[in-house]
Coordinates of C-alpha atoms in Angstrom, one line a residue:
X1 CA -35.6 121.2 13.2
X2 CA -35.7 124.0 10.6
X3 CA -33.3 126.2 10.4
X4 CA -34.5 130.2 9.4
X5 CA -32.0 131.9 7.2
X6 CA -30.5 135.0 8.4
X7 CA -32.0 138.3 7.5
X8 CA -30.7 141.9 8.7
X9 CA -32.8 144.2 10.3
X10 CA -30.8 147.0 9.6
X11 CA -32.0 148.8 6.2
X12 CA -29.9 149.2 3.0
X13 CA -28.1 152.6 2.5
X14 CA -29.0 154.7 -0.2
X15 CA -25.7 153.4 -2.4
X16 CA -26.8 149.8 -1.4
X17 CA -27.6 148.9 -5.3
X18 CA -24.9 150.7 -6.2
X19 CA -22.6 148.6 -4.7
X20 CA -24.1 145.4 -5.2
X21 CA -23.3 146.4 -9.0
X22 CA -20.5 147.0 -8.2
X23 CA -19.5 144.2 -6.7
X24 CA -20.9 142.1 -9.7
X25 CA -19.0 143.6 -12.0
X26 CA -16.3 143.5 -10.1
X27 CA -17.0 139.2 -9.6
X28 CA -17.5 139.7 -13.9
X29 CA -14.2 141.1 -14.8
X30 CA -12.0 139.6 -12.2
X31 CA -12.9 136.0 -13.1
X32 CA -10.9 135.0 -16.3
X33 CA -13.6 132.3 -17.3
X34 CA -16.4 134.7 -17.5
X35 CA -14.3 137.3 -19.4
X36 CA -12.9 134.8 -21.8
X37 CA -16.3 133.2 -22.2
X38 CA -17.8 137.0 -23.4
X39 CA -14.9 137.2 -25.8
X40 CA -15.1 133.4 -27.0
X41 CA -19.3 134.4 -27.7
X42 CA -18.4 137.2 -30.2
X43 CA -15.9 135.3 -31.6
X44 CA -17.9 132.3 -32.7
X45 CA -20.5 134.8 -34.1
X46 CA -18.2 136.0 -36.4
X47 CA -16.4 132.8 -37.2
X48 CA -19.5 131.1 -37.9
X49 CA -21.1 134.3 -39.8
X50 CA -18.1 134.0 -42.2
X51 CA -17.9 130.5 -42.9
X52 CA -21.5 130.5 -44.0
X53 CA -21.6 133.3 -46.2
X54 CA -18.0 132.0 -48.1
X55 CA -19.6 128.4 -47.7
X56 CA -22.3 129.7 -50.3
X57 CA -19.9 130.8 -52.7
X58 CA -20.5 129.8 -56.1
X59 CA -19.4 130.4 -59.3
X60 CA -22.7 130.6 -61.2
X61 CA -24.1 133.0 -59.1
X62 CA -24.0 136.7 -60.3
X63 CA -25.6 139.2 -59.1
X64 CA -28.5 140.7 -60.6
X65 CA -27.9 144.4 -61.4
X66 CA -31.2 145.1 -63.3
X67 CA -32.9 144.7 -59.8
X68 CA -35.4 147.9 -59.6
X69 CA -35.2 150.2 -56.9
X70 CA -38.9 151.7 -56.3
X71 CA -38.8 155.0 -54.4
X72 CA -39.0 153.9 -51.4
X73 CA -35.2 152.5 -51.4
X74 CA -36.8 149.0 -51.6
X75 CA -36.6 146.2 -53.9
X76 CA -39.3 145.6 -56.1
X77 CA -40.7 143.6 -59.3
X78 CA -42.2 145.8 -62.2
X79 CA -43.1 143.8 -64.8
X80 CA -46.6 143.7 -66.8
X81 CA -48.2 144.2 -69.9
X82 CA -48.6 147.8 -70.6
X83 CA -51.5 149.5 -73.1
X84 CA -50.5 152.9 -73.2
X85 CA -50.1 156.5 -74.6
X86 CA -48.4 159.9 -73.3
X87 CA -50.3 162.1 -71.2
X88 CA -49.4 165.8 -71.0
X89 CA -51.0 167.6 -67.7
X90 CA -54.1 167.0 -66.1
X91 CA -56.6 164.7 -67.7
X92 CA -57.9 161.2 -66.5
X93 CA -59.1 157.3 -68.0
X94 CA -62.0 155.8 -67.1
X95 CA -62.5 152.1 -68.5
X96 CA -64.9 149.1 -67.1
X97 CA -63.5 146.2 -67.0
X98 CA -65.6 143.0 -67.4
X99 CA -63.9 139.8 -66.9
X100 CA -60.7 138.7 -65.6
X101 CA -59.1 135.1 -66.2
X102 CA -55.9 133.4 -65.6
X103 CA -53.8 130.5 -66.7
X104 CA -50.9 128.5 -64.9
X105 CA -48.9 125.9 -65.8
X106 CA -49.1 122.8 -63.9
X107 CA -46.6 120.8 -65.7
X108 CA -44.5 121.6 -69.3
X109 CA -47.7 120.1 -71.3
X110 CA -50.6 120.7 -68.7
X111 CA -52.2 124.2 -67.9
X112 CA -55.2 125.1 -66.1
X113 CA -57.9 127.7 -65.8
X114 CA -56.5 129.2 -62.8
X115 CA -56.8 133.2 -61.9
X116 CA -54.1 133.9 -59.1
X117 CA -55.5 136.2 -56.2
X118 CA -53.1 139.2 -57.0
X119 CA -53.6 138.8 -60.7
X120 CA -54.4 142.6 -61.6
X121 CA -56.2 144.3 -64.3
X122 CA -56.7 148.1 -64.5
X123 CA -55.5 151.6 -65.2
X124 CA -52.3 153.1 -64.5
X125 CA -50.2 156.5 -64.3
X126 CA -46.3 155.5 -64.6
X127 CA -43.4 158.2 -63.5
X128 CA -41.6 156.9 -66.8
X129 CA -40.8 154.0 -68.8
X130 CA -38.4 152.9 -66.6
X131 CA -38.6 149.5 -63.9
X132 CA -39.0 151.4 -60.1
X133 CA -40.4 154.8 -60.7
X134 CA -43.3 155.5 -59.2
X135 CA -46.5 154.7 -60.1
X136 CA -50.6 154.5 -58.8
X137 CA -53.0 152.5 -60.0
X138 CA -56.1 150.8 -59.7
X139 CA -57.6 147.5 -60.6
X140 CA -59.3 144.5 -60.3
X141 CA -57.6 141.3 -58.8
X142 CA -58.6 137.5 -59.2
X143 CA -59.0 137.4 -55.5
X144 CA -58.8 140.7 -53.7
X145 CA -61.8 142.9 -55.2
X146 CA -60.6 146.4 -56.5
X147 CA -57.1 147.7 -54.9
X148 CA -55.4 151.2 -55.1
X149 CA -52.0 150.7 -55.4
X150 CA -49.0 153.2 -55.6
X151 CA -45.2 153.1 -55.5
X152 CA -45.3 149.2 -54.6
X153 CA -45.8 149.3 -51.3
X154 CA -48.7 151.0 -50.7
X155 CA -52.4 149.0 -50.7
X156 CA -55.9 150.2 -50.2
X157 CA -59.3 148.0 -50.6
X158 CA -61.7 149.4 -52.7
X159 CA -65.2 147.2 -53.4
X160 CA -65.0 143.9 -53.1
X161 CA -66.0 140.6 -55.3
X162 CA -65.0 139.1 -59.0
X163 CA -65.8 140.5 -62.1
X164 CA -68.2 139.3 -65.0
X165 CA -69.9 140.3 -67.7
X166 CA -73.0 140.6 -65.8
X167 CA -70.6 142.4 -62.5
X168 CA -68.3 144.8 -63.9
X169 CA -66.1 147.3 -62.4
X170 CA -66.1 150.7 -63.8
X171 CA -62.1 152.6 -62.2
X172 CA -61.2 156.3 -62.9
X173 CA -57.9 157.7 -62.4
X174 CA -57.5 161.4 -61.7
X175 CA -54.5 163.0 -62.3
X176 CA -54.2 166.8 -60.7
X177 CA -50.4 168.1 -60.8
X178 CA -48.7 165.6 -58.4
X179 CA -51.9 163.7 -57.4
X180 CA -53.4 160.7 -58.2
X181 CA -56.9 160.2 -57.1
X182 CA -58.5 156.6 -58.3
X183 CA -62.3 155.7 -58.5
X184 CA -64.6 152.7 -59.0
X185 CA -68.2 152.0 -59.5
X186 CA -70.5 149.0 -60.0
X187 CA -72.7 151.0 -62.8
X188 CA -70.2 153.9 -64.2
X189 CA -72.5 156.1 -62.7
X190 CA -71.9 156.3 -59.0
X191 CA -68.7 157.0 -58.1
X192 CA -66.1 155.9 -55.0
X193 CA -62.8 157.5 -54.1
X194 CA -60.5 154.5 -53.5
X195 CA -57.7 156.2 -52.4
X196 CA -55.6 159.3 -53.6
X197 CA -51.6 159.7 -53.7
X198 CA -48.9 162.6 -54.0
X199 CA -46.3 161.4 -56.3
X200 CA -43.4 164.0 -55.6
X201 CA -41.1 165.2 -58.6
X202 CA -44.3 163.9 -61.6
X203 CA -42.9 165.8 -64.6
X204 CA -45.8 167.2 -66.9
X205 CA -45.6 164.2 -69.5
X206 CA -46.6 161.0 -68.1
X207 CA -47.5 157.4 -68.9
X208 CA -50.9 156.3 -68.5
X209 CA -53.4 153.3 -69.6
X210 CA -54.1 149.8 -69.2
X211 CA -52.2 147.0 -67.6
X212 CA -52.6 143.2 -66.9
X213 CA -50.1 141.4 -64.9
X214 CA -50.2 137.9 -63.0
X215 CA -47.7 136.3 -60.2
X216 CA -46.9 132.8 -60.3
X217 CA -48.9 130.5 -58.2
X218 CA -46.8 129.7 -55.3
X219 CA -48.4 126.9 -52.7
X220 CA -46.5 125.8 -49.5
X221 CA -46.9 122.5 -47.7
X222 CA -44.0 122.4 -45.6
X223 CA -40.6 124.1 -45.0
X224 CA -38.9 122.7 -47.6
X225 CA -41.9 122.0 -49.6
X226 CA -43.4 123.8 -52.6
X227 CA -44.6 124.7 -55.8
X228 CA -44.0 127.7 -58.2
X229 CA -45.6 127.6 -61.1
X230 CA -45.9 130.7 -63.8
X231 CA -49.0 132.2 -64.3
X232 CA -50.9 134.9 -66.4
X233 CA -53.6 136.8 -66.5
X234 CA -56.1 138.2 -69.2
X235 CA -58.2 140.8 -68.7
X236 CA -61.4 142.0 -71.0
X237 CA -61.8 146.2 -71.0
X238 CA -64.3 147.9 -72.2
X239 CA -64.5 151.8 -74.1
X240 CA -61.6 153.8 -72.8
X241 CA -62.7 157.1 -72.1
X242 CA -59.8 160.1 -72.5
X243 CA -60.3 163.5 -71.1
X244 CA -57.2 166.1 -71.3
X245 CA -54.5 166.5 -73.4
X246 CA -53.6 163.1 -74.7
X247 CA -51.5 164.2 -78.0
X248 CA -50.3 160.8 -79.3
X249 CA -53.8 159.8 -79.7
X250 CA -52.7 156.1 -80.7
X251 CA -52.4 153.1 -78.6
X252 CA -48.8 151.4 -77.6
X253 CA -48.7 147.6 -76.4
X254 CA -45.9 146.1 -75.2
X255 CA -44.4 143.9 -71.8
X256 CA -42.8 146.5 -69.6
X257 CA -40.2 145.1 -67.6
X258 CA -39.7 142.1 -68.8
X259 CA -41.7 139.1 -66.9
X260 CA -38.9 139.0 -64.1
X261 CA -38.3 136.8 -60.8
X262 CA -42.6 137.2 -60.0
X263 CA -44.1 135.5 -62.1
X264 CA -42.9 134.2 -65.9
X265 CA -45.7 133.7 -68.6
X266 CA -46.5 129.9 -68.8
X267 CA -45.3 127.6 -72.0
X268 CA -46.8 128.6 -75.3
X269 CA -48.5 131.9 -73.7
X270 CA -47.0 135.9 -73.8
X271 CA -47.9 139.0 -73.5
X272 CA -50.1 140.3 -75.7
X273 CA -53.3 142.9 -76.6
X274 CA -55.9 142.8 -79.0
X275 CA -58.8 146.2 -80.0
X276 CA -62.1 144.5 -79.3
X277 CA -64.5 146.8 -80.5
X278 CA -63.9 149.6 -78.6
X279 CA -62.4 147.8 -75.9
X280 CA -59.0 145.7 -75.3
X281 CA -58.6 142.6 -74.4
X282 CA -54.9 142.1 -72.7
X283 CA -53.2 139.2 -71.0
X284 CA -49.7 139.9 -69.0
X285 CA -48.1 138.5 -66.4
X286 CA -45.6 139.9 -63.8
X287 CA -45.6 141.5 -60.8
X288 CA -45.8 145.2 -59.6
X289 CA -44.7 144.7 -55.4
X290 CA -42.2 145.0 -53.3
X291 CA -39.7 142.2 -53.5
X292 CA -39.8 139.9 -50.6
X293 CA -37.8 136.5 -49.6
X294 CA -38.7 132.7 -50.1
X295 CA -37.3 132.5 -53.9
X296 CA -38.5 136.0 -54.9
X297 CA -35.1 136.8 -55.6
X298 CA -32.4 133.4 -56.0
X299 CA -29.6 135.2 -55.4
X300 CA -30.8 137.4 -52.9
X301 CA -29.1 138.1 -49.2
X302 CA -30.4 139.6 -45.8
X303 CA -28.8 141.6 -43.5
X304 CA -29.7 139.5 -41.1
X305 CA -28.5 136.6 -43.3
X306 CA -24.8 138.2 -41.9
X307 CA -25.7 137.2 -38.7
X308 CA -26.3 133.2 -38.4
X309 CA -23.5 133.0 -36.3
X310 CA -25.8 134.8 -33.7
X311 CA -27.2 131.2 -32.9
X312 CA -23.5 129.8 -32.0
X313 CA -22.6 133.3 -30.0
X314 CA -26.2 132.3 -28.4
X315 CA -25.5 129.3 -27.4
X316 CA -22.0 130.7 -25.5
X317 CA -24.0 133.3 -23.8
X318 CA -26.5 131.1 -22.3
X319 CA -23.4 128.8 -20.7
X320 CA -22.0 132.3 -19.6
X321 CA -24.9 133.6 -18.0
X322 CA -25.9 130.9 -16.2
X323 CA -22.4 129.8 -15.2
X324 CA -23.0 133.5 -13.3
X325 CA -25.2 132.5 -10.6
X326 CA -24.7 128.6 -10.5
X327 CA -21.0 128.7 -9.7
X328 CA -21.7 131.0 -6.8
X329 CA -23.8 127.7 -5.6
X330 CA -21.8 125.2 -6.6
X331 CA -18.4 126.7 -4.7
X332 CA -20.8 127.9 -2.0
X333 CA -19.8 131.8 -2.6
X334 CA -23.7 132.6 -2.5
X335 CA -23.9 132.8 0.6
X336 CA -20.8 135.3 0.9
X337 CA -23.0 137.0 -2.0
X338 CA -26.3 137.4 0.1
X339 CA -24.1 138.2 3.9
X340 CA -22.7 141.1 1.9
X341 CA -25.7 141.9 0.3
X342 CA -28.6 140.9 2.9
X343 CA -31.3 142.0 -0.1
X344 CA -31.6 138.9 -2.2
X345 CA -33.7 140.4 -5.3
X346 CA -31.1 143.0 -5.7
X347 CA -28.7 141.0 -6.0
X348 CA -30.5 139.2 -9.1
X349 CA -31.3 142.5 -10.5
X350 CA -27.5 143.6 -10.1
X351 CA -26.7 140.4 -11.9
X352 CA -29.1 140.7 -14.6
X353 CA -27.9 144.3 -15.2
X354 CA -23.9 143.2 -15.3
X355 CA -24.5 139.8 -17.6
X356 CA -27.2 142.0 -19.9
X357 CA -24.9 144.7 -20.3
X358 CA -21.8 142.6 -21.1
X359 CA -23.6 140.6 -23.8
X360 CA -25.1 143.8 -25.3
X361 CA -22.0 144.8 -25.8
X362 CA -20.3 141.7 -27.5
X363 CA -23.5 141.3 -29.6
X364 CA -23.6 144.9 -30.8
X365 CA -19.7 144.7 -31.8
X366 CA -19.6 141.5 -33.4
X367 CA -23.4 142.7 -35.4
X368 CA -21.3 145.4 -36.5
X369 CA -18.6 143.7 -37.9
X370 CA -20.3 141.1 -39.6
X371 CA -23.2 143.6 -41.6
X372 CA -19.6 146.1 -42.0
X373 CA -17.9 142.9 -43.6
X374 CA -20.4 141.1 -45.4
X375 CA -21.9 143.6 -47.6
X376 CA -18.1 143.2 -49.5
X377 CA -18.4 138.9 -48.9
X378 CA -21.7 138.9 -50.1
X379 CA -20.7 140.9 -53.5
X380 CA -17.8 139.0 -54.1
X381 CA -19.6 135.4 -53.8
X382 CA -22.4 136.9 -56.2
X383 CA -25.3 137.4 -54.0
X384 CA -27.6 141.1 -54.0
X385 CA -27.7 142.3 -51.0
X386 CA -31.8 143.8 -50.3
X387 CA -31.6 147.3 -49.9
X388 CA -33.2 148.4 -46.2
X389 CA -33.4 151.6 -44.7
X390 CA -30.9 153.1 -42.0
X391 CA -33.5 152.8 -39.4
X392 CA -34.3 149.2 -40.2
X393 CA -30.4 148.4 -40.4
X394 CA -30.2 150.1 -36.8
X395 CA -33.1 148.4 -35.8
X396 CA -31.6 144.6 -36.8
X397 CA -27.9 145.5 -35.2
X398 CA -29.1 146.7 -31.8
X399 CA -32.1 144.5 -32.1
X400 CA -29.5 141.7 -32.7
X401 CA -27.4 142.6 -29.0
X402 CA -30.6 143.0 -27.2
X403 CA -32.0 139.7 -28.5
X404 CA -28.1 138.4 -26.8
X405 CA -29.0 140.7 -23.7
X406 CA -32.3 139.7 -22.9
X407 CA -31.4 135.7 -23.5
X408 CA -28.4 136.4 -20.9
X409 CA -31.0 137.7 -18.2
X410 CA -33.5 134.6 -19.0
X411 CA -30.7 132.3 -18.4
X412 CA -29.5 134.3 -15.4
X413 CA -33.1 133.7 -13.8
X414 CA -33.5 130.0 -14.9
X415 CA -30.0 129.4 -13.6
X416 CA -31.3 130.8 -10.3
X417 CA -34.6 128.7 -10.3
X418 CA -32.3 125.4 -10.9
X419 CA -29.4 125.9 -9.3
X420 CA -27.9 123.6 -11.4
X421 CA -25.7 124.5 -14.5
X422 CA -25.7 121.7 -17.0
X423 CA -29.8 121.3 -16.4
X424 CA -30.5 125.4 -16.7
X425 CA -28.2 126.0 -19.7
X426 CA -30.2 122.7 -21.5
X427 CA -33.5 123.9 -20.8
X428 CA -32.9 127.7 -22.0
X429 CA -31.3 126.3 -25.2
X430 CA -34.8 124.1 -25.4
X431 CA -36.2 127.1 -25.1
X432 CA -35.0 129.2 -27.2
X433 CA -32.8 128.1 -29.7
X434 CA -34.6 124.4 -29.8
X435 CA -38.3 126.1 -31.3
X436 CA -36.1 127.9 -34.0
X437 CA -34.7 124.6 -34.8
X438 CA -38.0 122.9 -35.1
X439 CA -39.4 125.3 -37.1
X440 CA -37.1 125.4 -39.5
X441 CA -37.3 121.6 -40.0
X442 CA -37.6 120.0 -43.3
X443 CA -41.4 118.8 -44.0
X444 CA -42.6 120.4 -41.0
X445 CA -45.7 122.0 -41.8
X446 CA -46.0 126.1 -42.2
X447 CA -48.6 126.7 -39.3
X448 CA -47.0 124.3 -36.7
X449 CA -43.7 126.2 -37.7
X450 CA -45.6 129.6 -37.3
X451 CA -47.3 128.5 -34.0
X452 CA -43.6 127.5 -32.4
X453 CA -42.2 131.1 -33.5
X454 CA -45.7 133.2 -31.7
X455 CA -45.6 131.4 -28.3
X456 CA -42.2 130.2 -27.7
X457 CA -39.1 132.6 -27.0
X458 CA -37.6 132.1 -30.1
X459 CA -40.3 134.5 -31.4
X460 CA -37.8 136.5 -30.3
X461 CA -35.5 136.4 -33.6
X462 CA -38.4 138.6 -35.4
X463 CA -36.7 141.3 -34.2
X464 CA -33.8 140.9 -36.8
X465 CA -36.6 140.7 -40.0
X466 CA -35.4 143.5 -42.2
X467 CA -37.8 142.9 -44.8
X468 CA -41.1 143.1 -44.0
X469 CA -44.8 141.5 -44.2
X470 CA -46.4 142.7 -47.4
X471 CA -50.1 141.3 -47.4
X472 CA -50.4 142.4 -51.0
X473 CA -47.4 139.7 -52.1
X474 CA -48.4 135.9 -51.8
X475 CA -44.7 134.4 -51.4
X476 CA -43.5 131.7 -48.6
X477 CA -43.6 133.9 -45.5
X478 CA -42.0 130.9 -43.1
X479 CA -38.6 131.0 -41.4
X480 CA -36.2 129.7 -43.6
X481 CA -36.6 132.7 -45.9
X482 CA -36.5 135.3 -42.9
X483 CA -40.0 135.8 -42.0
X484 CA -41.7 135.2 -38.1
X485 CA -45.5 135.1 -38.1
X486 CA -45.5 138.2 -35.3
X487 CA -43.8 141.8 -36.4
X488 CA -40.3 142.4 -35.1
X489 CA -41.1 144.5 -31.7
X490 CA -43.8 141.8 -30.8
X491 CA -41.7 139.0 -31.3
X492 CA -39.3 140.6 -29.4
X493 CA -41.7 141.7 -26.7
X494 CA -42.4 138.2 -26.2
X495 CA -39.1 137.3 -25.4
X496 CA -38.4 140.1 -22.7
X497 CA -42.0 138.7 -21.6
X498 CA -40.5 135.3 -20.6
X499 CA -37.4 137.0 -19.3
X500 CA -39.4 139.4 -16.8
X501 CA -41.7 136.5 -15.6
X502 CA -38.4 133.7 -15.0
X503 CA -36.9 137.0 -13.4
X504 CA -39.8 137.5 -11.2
X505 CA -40.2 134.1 -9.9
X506 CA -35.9 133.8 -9.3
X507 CA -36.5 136.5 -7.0
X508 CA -39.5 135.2 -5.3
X509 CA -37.2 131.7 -4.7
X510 CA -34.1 133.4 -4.0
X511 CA -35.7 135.8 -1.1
X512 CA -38.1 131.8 0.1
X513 CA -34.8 129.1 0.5
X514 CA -32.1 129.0 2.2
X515 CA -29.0 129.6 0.0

């Protein structure tokens, strides 16, 4: 014989949610386990946040304090070969250039012909001589076509293909008080507007001509796996045209920069410019980007790097939040829960709100504390610390407690659907923290790790990335050196996705069997 489960006729008063919050909290705060257990989750974080970042002390590492800041607050790499002269005012260059060619070394003794996609050749308006002042310019690339550039993180497409002899590109830039306005054109004849710029703050004098700059080759084939090899470029230019008031009227050569973290010249090459004709021929190396992770920087820190210990604090909130609902089954107090509360779903939801809010909390404290403490660790064990804005630092603390939340509520439902505590707590940490894991495993290769971190809930952890995706900067864009394959708010949606659907289907169950 089956036996119907009880359900009241009578409807819910208006402060019926109300108090089945209540109540929860009342169950969260009451029970010593649950409070200690919230405590015990931001107390690992920071325990374990610590002993990483003093664990990587060393006594070689310094910090770099020549790192440039580009105007953005960022940091970037400004190094290249630089052809240039003074230009006072309004005025502009026009060059073709013909041919673009690299090198890169493939061993101490062993180069080969090899021109890097982001290898650049072309004209350029600098701020000042100084690494991280702003800057637009257009060029050629080995791989990319013609790109407008300006202040490093800024990148437009202009016409695509490789240059020869027999295709050259012809690139104009325009200066007009603060504006930059860049050109090209397939016959010097017919003109394109690339892209234009507004460089606040240009004084009257500026810097201005030809550049050539190459990144090293850098080629991935699993997590731990890799080559970086330096490279250069040499580009072939042909009759510089002047117009405006260019009063040094000679031409200065020299590497700006230095050659930097991006991309050091290969054995027995350098910088270097010779006048053919009325052309240049110039060969540089470098980089002009942002600065990005995955060995750009060796001694470079995260903010989010402050916040491993967010895995173990994880890993305490997923016990916690299930332990919520699965106690009440396993000491037969859900059915207390449901008499008292007659509709089942808002009980879950009243749950989800309590457990969500508590972790919240903890995880927004103890993300606080660690990012307020580190920046001080971090400089003392010789480590730079990449600059990020106050919205993106915002963005990676609360981002970091709702990543906690939002874990809590999954485990909440999945808790509900099993019933069980020791099986839901194992299959949310297989679920979340278990992909991470994977994907971070040595020899593992970069899609498969990529794949893991789209569909999975550990895509999740995107939304701590404080530096972003630059498509401009080739560089190893895999987890290990703090980068997720989806943007921080998608990543992030896709773990509330999982979380709304095992919520959904708790409540479904819940209000279907007998408690």
């Amino acid at each position: 014989m089956t036996t119907t489960p009880y359900r009241s006729d009578l409807r819910t008063g208006r402060g019926g949610f109300a108090q089945s919050l209540r109540a929860e909290w009342t169950k969260f705060r009451t029970v010593r386990g649950w409070v200690i257990g919230s405590i015990a989750a931001g107390l690992v974080t920071v325990l374990v946040g610590m002993l990483s970042i003093a664990s990587d002390s060393r006594p070689d590492h310094v910090a770099d304090p020549r790192v440039p800041i580009g105007p953005g607050g960022q940091a970037v790499n400004d190094s290249f070969y630089f052809v240039h002269q003074p230009l006072a005012g309004d005025g502009s260059i026009t060059v073709p250039v013909t041919s673009l060619t690299g090198r890169t070394a493939m061993g101490p003794q062993h180069m080969r012909a090899e021109t890097q996609p982001w290898a650049k050749a072309g004209i350029i308006v600098k701020q000042k001589l100084e690494q991280g002042s702003a800057y637009a310019a257009l060029m050629v690339t080995g791989g990319h076509g013609v790109r407008w550039q300006y202040d490093y993180t800024h990148d437009t497409a202009g016409t695509p293909g490789a240059v020869s002899p027999a295709s050259p590109r012809w690139l104009r830039l325009v200066r007009s008080g603060d504006t930059i306005t860049g050109y090209d054109s397939a016959d010097g004849s017919r003109w394109n507007q690339v892209g234009t710029a507004r460089l606040p703050g240009l004084p009257s004098t500026v810097e201005a001509g030809l550049f050539v700059t190459s990144p090293a080759s850098i080629h991935v084939t699993s997590i731990d796996v890799g080559t970086y090899n330096p490279a250069s470029a040499t580009a072939a230019f042909g009759h510089v045209e002047l117009r405006g008031q260019w009063p040094q009227g000679s031409w200065q050569g020299g590497q700006f920069g230095g050659v930097g973290t991006s991309g050091n010249y290969p054995p027995k090459t350098s910088g270097g410019h010779t006048r053919t004709g009325s052309g240049f021929t110039v060969t540089g190396a470098g980089d002009i980007a942002p600065v990005v992770g995955g060995g750009a920087l060796g001694n470079g820190d995260t903010i989010e790097g402050f916040l491993v210990g967010t895995f173990a604090g994880l890993i305490v909130v997923i016990v916690m939040a299930t332990m919520f609902i699965t106690a009440e089954y396993r000491r037969g107090l859900i059915r207390t829960t449901l008499a008292a509360s007659p509709r089942r779903g808002r009980v879950l939801v009243a749950k989800a709100l309590v457990i969500s809010a508590v972790t919240f909390a903890v995880g927004l404290v103890t993300a606080i504390v660690m990012i307020a403490s580190g920046r001080p660790l971090a400089k003392a064990t010789g480590f730079y610390l990449f600059p990020v804005s106050s919205l993106t630092e915002l963005r990676v603390v609360a981002g970091t407690a709702a990543l906690l939340a939002v874990a809590a509520i999954l485990a909440l439902a999945i808790g509900a659907i099993l019933r069980h505590g020791a099986g839901a707590v194992t299959a949310v940490i297989a679920a979340i923290v278990l992909p991470y894991m994977l994907a971070t495993v040595p020899g593992l290769p970069p899609g498969a790790a990529r794949w893991l971190l789209r569909v999975t809930p550990a895509a999740g952890f995107a939304i701590r990335q404080s530096i972003p995706f630059y498509p401009q900067v080739d560089s190893t864009y895999i987890p290990p050196a703090g980068y997720y394959p989806l943007s921080p708010w998608a990543g992030f949606a896709v773990l509330c996705g999982y979380a709304v659907v095992a919520l959904g289907l708790a409540v479904v169950l819940l209000r279907r069997r007998d408690a």
